[in-house]
Every structure is written in structure tokens, then in C-alpha cells.
Short mmCIF file of C-alpha atoms and ligand atoms in Angstrom, two decimals:
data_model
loop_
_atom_site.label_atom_id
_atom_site.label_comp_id
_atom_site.label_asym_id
_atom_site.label_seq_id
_atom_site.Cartn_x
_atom_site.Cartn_y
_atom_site.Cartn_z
CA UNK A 12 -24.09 8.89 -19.07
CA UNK A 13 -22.20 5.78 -17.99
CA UNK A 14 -20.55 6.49 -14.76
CA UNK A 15 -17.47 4.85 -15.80
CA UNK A 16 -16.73 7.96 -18.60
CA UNK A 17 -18.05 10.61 -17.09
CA UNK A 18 -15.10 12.96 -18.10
CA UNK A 19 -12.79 14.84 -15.73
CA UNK A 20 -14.46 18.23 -16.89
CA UNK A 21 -18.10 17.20 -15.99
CA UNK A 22 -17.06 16.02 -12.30
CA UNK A 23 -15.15 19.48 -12.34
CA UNK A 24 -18.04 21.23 -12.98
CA UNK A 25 -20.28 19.54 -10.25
CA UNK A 26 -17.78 20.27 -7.98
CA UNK A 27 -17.95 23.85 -9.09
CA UNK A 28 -21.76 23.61 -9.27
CA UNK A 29 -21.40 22.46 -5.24
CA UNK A 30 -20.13 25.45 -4.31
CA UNK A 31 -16.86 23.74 -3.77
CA UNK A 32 -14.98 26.78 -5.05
CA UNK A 33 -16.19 28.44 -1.82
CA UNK A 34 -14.50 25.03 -0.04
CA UNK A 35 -11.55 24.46 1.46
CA UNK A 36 -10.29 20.74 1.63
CA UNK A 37 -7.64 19.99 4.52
CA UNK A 38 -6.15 16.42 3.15
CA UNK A 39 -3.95 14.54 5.55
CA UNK A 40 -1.73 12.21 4.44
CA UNK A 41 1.34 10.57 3.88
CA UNK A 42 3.06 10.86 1.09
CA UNK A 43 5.87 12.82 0.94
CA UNK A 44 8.59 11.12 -1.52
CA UNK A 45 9.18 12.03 -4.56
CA UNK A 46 6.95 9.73 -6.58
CA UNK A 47 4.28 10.19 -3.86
CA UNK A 48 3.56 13.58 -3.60
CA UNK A 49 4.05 13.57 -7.82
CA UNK A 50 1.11 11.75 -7.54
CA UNK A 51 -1.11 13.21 -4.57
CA UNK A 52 -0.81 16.67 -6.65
CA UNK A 53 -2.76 15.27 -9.36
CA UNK A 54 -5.82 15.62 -6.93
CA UNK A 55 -4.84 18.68 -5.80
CA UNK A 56 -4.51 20.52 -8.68
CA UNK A 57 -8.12 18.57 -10.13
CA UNK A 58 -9.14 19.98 -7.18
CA UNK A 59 -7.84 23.27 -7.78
CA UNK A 60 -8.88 23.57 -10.77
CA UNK A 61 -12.68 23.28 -10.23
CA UNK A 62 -11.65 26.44 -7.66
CA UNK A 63 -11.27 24.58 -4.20
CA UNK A 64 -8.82 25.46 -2.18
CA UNK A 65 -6.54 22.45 -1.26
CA UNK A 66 -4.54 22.69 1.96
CA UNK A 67 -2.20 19.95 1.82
CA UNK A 68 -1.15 18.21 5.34
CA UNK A 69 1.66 15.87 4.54
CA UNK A 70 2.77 14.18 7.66
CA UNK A 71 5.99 12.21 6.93
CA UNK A 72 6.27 8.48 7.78
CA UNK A 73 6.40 5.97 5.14
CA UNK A 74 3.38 3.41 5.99
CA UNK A 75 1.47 6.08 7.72
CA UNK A 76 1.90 5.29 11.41
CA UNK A 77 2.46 8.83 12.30
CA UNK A 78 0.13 10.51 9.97
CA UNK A 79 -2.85 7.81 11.24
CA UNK A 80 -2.03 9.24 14.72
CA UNK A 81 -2.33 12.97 14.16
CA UNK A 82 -5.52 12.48 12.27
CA UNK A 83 -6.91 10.24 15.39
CA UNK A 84 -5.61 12.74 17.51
CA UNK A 85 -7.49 15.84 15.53
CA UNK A 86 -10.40 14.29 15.09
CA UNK A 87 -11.09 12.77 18.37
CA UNK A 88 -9.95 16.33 19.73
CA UNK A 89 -12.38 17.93 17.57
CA UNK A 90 -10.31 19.42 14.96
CA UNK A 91 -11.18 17.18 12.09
CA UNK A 92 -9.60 17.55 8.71
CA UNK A 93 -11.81 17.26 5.84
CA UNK A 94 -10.25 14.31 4.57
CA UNK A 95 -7.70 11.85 5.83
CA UNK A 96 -5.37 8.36 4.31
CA UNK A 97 -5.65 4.92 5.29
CA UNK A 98 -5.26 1.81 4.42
CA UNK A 99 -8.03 -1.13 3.64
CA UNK A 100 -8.81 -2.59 6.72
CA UNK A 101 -9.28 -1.67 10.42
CA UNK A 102 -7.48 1.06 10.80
CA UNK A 103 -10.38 3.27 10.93
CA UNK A 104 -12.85 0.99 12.41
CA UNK A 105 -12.60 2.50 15.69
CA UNK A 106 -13.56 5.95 14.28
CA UNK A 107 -16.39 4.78 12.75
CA UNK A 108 -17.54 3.53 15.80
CA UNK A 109 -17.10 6.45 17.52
CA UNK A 110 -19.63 8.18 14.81
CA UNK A 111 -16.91 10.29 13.55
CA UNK A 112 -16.85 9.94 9.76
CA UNK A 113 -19.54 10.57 7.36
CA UNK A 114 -20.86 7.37 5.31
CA UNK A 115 -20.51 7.78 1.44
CA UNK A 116 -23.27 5.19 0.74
CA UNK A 117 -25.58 7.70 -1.54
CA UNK A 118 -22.59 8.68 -3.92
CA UNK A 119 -21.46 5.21 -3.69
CA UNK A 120 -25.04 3.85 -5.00
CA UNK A 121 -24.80 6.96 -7.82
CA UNK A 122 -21.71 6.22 -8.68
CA UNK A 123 -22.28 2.42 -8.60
CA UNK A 124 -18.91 1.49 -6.52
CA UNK A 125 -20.59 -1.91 -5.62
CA UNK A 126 -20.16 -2.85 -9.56
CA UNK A 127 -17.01 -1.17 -10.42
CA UNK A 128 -15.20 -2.60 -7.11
CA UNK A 129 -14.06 -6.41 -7.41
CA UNK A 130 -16.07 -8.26 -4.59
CA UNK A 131 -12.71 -8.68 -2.16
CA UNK A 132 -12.04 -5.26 -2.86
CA UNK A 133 -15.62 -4.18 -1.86
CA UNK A 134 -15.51 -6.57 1.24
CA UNK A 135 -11.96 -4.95 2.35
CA UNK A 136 -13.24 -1.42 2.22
CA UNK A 137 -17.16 -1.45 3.36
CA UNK A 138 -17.29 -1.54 7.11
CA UNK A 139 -20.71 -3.13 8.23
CA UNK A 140 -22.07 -3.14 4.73
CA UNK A 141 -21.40 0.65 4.28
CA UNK A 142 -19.15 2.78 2.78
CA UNK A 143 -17.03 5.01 4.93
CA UNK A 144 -14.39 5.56 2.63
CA UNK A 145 -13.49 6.07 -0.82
CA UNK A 146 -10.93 3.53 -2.75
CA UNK A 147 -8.58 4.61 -4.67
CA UNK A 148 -6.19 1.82 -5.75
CA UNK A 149 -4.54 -0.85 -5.26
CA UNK A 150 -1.15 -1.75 -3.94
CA UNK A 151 0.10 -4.83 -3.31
CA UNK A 152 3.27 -4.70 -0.37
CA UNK A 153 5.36 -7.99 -1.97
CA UNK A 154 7.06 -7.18 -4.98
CA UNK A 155 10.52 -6.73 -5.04
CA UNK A 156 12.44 -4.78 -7.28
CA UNK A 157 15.96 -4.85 -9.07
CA UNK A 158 18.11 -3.00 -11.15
CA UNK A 159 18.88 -4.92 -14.42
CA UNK A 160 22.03 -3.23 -15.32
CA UNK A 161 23.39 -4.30 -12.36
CA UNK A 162 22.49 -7.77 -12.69
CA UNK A 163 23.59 -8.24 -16.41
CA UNK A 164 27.05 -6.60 -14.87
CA UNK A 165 27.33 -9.14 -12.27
CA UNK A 166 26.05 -12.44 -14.89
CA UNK A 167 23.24 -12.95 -13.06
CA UNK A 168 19.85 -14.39 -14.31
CA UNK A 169 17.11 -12.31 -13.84
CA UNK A 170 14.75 -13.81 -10.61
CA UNK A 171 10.95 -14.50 -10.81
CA UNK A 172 11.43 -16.21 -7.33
CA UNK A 173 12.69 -15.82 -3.96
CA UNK A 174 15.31 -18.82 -4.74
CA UNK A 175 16.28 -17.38 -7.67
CA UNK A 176 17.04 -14.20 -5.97
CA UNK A 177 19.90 -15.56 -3.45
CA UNK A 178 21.69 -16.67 -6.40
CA UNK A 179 21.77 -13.55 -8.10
CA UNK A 180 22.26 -11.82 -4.79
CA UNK A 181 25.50 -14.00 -4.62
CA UNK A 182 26.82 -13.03 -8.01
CA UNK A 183 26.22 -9.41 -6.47
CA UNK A 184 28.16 -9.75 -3.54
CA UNK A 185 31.03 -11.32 -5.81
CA UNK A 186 31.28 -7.49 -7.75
CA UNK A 187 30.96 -5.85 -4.43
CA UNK A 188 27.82 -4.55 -4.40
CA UNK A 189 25.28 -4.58 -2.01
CA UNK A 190 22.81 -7.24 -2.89
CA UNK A 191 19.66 -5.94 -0.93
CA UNK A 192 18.36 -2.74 0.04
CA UNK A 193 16.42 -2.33 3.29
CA UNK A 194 15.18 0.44 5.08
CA UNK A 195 15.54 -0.70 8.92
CA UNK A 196 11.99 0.52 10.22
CA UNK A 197 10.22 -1.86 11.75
CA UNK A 198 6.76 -1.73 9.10
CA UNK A 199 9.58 -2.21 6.03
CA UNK A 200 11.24 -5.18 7.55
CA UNK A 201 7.42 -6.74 8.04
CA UNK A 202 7.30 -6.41 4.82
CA UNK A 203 10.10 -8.41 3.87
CA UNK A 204 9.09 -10.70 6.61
CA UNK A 205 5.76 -11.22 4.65
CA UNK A 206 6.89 -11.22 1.41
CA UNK A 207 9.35 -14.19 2.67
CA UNK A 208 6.16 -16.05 4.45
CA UNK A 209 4.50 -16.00 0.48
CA UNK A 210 7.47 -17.24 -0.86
CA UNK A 211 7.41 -19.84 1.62
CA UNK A 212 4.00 -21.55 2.12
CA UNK A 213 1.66 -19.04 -0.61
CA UNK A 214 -1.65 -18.04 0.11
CA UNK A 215 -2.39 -21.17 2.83
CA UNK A 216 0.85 -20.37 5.04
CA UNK A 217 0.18 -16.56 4.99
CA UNK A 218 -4.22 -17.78 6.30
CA UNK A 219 -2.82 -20.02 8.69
CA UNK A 220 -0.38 -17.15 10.60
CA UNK A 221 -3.18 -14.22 10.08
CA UNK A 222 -6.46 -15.39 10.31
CA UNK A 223 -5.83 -18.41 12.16
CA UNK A 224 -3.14 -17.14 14.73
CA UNK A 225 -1.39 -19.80 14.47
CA UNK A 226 2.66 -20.03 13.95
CA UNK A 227 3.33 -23.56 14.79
CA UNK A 228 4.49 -25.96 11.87
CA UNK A 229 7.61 -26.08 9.99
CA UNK A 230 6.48 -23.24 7.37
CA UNK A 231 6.80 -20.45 9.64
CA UNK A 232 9.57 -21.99 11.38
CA UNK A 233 11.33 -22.04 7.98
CA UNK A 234 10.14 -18.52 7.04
CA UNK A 235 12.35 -16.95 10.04
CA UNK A 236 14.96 -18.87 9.08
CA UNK A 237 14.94 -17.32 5.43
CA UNK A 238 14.23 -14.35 6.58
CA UNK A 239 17.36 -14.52 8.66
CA UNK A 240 19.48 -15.79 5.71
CA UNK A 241 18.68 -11.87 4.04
CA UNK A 242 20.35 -10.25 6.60
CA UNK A 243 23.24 -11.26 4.84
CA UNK A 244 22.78 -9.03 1.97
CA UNK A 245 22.06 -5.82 3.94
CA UNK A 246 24.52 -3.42 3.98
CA UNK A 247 25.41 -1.87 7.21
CA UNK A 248 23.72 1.66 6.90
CA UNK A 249 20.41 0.03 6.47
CA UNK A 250 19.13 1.06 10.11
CA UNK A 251 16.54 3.65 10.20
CA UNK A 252 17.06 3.85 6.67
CA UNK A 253 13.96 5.43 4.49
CA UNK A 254 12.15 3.59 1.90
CA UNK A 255 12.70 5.56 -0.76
CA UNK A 256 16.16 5.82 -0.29
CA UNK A 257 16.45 2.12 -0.44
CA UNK A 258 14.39 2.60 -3.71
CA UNK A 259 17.14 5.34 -4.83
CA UNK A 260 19.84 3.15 -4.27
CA UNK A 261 18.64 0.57 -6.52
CA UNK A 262 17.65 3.53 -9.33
CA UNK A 263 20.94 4.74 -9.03
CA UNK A 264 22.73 1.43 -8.75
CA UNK A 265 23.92 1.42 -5.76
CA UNK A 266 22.32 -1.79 -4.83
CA UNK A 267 20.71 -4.71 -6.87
CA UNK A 268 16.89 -5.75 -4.75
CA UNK A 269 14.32 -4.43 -3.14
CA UNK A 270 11.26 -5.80 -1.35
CA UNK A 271 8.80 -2.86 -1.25
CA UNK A 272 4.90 -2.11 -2.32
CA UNK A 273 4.73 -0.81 -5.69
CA UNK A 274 4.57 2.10 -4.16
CA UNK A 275 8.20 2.12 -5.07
CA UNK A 276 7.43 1.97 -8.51
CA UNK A 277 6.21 5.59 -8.38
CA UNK A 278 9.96 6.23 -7.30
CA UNK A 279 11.50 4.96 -10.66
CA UNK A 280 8.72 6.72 -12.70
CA UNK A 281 10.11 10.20 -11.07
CA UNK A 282 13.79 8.91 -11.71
CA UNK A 283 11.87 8.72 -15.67
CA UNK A 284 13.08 5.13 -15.77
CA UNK A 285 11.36 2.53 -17.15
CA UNK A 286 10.04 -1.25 -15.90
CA UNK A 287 11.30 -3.85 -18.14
CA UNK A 288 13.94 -1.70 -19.57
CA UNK A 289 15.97 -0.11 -16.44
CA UNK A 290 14.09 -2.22 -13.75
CA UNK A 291 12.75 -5.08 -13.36
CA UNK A 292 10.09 -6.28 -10.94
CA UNK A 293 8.63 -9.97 -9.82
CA UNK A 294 6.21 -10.98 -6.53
CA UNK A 295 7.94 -12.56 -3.67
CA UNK A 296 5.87 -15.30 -3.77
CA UNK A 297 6.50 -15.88 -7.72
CA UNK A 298 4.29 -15.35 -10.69
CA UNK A 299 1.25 -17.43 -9.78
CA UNK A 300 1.35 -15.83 -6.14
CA UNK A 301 -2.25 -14.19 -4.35
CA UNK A 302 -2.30 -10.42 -4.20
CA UNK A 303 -2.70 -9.15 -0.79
CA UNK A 304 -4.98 -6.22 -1.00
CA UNK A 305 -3.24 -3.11 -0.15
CA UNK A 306 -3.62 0.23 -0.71
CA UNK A 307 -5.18 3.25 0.13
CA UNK A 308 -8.67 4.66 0.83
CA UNK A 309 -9.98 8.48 2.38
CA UNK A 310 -12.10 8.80 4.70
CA UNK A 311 -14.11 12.10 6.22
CA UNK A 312 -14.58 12.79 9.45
CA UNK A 313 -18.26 14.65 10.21
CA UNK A 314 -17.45 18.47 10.39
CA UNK A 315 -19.48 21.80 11.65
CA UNK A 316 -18.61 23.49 8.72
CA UNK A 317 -21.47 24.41 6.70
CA UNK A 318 -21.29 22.76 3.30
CA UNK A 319 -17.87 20.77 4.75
CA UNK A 320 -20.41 17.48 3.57
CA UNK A 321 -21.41 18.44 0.21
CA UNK A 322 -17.48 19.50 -0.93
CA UNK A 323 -16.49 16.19 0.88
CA UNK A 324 -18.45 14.16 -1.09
CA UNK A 325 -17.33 15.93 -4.50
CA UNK A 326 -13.52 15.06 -3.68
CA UNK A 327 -14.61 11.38 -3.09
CA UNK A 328 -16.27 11.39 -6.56
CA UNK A 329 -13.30 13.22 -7.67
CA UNK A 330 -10.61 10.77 -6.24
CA UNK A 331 -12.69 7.77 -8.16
CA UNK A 332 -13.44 8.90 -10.95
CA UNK A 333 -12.46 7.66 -14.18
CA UNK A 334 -9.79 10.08 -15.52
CA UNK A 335 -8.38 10.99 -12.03
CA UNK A 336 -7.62 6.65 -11.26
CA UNK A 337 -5.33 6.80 -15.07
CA UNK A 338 -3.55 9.96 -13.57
CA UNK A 339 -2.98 8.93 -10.09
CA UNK A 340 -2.28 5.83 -10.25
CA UNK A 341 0.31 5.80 -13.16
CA UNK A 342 2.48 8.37 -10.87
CA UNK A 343 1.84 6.04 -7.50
CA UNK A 344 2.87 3.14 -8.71
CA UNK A 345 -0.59 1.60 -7.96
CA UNK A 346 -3.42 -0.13 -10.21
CA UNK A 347 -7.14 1.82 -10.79
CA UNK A 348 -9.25 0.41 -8.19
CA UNK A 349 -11.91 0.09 -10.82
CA UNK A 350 -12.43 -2.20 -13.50
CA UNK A 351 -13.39 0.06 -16.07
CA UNK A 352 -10.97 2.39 -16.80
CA UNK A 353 -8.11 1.58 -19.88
CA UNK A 354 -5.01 0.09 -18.46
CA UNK A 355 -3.45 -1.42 -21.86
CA UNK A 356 -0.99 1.19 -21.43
CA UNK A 357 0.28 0.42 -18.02
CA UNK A 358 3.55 -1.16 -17.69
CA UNK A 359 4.55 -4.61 -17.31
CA UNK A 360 4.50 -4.74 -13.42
CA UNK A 361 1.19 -2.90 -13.35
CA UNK A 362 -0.10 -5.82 -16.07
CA UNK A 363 0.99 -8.88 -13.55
CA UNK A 364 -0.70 -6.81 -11.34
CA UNK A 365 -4.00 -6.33 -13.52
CA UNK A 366 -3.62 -10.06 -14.38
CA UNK A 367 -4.28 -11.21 -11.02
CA UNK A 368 -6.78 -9.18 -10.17
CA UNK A 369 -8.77 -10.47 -13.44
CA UNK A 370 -8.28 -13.79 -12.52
CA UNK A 371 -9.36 -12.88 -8.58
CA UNK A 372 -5.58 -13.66 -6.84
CA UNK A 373 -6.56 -11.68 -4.02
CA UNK A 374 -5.63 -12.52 -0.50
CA UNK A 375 -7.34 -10.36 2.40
CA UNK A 376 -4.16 -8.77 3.73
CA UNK A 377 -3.00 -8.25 7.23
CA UNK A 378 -4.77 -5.19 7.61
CA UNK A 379 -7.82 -6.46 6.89
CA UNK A 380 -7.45 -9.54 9.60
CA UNK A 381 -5.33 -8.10 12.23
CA UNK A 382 -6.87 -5.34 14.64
CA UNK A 383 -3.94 -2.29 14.20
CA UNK A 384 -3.10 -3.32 17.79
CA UNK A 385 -1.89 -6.75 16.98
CA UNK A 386 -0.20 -5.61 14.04
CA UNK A 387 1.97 -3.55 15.70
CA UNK A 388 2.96 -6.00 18.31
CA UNK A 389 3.81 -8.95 15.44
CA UNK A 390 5.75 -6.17 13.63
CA UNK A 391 7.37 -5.42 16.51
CA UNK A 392 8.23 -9.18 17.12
CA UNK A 393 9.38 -9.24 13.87
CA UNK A 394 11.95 -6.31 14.18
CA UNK A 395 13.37 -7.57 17.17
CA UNK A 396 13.74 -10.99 15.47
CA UNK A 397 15.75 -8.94 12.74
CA UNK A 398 18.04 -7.07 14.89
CA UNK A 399 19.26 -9.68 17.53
CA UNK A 400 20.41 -12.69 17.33
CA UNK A 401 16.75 -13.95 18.94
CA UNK A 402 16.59 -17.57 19.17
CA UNK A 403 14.06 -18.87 16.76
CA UNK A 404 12.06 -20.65 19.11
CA UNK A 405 11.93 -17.51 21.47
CA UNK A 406 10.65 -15.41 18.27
CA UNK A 407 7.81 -17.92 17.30
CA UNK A 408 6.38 -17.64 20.60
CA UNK A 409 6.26 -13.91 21.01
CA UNK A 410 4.75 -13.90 17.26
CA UNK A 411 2.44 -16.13 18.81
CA UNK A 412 1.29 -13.78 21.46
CA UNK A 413 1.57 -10.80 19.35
CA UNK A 414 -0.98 -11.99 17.09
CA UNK A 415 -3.24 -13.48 19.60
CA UNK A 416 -3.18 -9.79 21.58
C1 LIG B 511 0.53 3.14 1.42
C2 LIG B 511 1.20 3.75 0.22
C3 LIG B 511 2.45 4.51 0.63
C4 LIG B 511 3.34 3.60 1.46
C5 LIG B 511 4.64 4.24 1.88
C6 LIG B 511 1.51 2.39 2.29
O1 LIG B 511 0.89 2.04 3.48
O2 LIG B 511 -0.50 2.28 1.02
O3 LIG B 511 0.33 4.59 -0.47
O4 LIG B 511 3.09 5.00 -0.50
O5 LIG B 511 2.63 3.19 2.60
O6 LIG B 511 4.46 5.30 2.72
#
């Protein structure tokens, strides 16, 4: 049988066949809103119902900085979980070099990943040609997001660009609303930060700061100074604020944008609202704009449990499969990581999405060319750049550094 439709019942059984009802599966992650862990239990009761036991470790911490540092922590200290979140890129790469995960390369050549994964895909996840993780969709970090009653209240067109956003951002300020919803934690307002740098210079300004390190030149200069211009449209209890209560305020109309993964589209599909009809959605770098690969991917550290191997396996092949990618990813917000699998049904932000994958817009993202280290530091630049009035000279130079580190 085709790999691509093997059915949800005949991975079940294999798992039961493995002996996984004897198994146990500790999964860390982190995904504890709403639409999150809507979507998480989708695995967990798959797993369930082949008779594993699922013990579910949520670790709270939207964009996974605390959950990535338990699991480090366990698994370096010998308590491993079976399985563990990331995202694409080098967040795991020092565990891997540290022997600590098991590679997935013979149910990756069964399963025939290397076909069903677009080639930047493939390249963001294999770590020295192997497989140490299993994909399971993609996200892409700049969308933003806006409530369209709330617009048509206010008279204001409906954006597909950044531009186009402070004007209707005005007309929401002019019915007292707050225009923008951020959540002040430092990894959100990178976001924005990066979403801005798109909108700015594309695909070749966003290369230039990442791979190339360097931040001179009047795009990035101009970037801070947009970036600047949205504090404008922040209300004040944005500080430490939650993601996904900056997503609830635009569901429930409290304020008109967001700039957030479409992670946050897993938020309005709890709220049972619909894109296109109650929400709208565009990329902050407009409609022809790269995709920077996002998303998430499971790894498995090496374990002295007998059989811990043969169960871990059998959740990877569960996590990809077919059936499993149209459940999981219509609750997270995400697109299937594979290529096969029917996604005429998805809804219109998942089809821009889809679109650009088809015609290859993908951009390695800042995961991918940034060691975590380095990440942190520009992020951290970038927060202090947000909440002080920083000179912008003073703020290009410790991006500089940051990146450089
Ligand atoms: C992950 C998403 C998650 C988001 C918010 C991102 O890093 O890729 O799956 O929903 O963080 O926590």
C-alpha cells in the first residue's frame, strides 16, 4: 500500500502489534492554549486508542523557551522523556551531538519522508543528512490577523500589506479601539520585529540580517523605525501579556490586529469562528511574500527502557501519518507537512499558505540560521529596543553583536 493512505486504523494496529499497548509515552511540550492542546489531544487519544498510555507533560510558555529547557535539563540529567517539541532548526543540535536522541532514518526510508517532505523542508529538519526528528507541520510566524467586524465598524479597508494596515489601524484608533494586540514577551515582539523586516526589504533584507550578520544599510535602519511607529497602537496592558490573550482580544473584539504564527489560527477555530467570514488574515510581508519555515518537529531521546525504541518509533509514524496531519493540523492552525494528504478543504489562510509552498516561497527561518544562543541575544536586543526609548543607532549595533555572538 501507498504510504501516503495507509489509514489511521492500520498504523493503529502496528502500534498495537508493537506492543505499544504495554508502552507508556511521556510527551513534553508546549502547548497549553486552548487551540493548542485541542490539537495535541488528537495524538493522544490516536495514541490511546491503539492502548498506549499517554502521559502528557505540558510545560507552559508560548514559543517553548521553558519547555526546551526542562527537556535539556531531563535528558542531560538522565531522565529522558520519550518524546519531546521543537522547532526546525538548531535547537536540538546540541543533543544530537551529545548522542542523546535516537535517529529515525529506517522509518523515515519506510515511510519515504525524503519524497513526501518539500526539499527546504527536508534540509530544515535532517541534521547531518539524518533524521532525528519527526515533522509535523508547518507554521509560518508572520501573518497577522484582524477582526473584520471591527474593521467594517470603523470604515476601514481590509489590509493585504503592512502600509495598508496603519491606515486601518488609524480609522481604529478614531472609534477608540485598540488598533494592535501584542503580548509584551520578548519572542512575540521578535516576531513583530520580523514580520516588519519582510514587510520591509522581503526575502533579500531578512538573508542579509540572518545569514549574513549584517544590519548596516538603510533597510534595517528603516525596519526599527517601523517597528517603532507600532508602538503606537499598543494598548497599555500589553506587557507580559500572553499570546493567546492577544489572540482573544481580537476574537472577541476587543482589538482590531495581530501579528502572530498561525498558530493563532487554532485560537479562532476553538472560538468556532471562521477565516474569511469573522477573521481575516494576510502575511506581513504581503501576498507574494517567502514563507519562513516554522513549525514543529519531536524528537526522542535514547532510553533504558526496554521496548522505549520500538513504541517511539510507532508515535513518529503515528504523528506523520496521513489521517493524523488532516486532524492535527486543522485544530493547530498549521499546514500537513506532507504533500500528499487532501487540503481542498482547508481554509483560506491555510490555502495562501499551501500556495506558497507549491510554488517553493520558502525562506530558511531564523531558527534554522541562528545558533539558539544568538537568537536569544538579537531577541533580547530587540525587546529592549521596544521598551526604551533606545537610540536607533545604539540598537543596530547591539543587533549587530547579538547576531555575530
Ligand atoms: C510553535 C507553535 C506554538 C507556538 C506558541 C511556536 O514556536 O511552533 O507550535 O503554538 O510556538 O507557543
Amino acid at each position: 500500500m501507498n504510504p501516503c493512505c495507509k489509514s489511521a486504523a492500520a498504523i493503529l494496529l502496528a502500534l498495537v502489534a508493537a506492543g505499544a499497548h504495554a508502552q507508556r509515552a511521556e510527551v513534553i511540550h508546549w502547548w497549553t492554549s486552548g487551540g493548542e492542546a485541542a490539537a495535541i489531544k488528537e495524538f493522544a487519544a490516536a495514541y490511546t486508542k491503539a492502548g498506549g498510555t499517554w502521559v502528557d507533560t505540558p510545560i507552559a510558555g508560548g514559543g517553548g523557551a521553558q519547555a526546551r529547557t526542562v527537556m535539556a535539563n531531563r535528558t542531560m540529567g538522565g531522565d529522558p522523556p520519550t518524546a519531546a517539541q521543537y522547532n526546525y532548526g538548531r535547537q536540538y543540535e546540541e543533543i544530537i551531538k551529545e548522542g542523546l536522541l535516537i535517529d529515525l532514518n529506517d522509518i523515515a526510508t519506510k515511510g519515504n519522508w525524503d519524497k513526501l517532505l518539500p526539499e527546504k523542508i527536508r534540509n530544515a529538519v535532517k541534521v547531518n543528512g539524518k533524521y532525528y526528528a519527526v515533522p509535523i507541520n508547518l507554521h509560518n510566524e508572520n501573518w497577522v490577523w484582524f477582526n473584520k467586524g471591527l474593521l467594517a465598524k470603523a470604515g476601514a479597508k481590509e489590509p493585504t500589506t503592512l502600509d495598508e494596515m496603519f491606515v486601518a489601524m488609524d480609522k481604529l484608533k478614531g472609534i477608540g479601539v485598540t488598533p494592535l494586540a501584542i503580548g509584551g514577551q520578548g519572542w512575540q515582539e521578535a516576531i513583530a520585529f520580523r514580520g516588519v523586516l519582510l514587510a520591509t526589504g522581503g526575502q533579500e533584507l531578512y538573508n542579509k540580517t540572518f545569514k549574513d550578520k549584517d544590519t548596516s544599510g538603510p533597510g534595517f535602519r528603516k525596519t526599527l523605525e517601523t517597528f517603532r511607529r507600532l508602538k503606537g497602537y499598543v494598548d497599555a496592558g500589553s506587557p507580559g501579556r500572553d499570546w493567546n490573550l492577544a489572540t482573544a482580544m481580537v476574537i472577541q473584539g476587543k482589538a482590531g490586529f495581530q501579528m502572530m504564527g498561525d498558530w493563532a489560527k487554532g485560537e479562532f477555530v476553538n472560538a468556532n469562528q471562521a477565516a474569511g467570514k469573522d477573521y481575516g488574515c494576510f502575511m506581513a510581508g504581503g501576498p507574494k511574500m517567502p514563507y519562513a519555515i516554522g513549525g514543529d518537529v519531536f524528537v526522542f531521546p535514547k532510553s533504558k527502557k526496554k521496548d522505549a525504541e520500538v513504541a517511539q518509533k510507532k508515535l513518529a509514524e503515528l504523528m506523520i501519518s496521513a489521517p493524523m496531519q488532516v486532524a492535527f493540523n486543522n485544530r493547530k492552525g498549521s499546514i500537513p507537512i506532507r504533500t500528499d494528504v487532501d487540503t481542498s478543504k482547508m481554509d483560506v489562510c491555510a490555502q495562501a499558505g499551501l500556495q506558497a509552498v507549491k510554488e517553493g516561497r520558502l525562506l530558511a527561518s531564523d531558527n534554522e540560521l541562528l545558533t539558539p544562543d544568538a537568537k536569544g541575544a538579537f531577541e533580547d536586543a530587540v525587546s529592549k529596543f521596544w521598551n526604551s526609548g533606545q537610540p536607533i543607532d545604539d540598537a543596530i549595533k547591539s543587533m549587530a553583536s547579538a547576531l555575530k555572538r
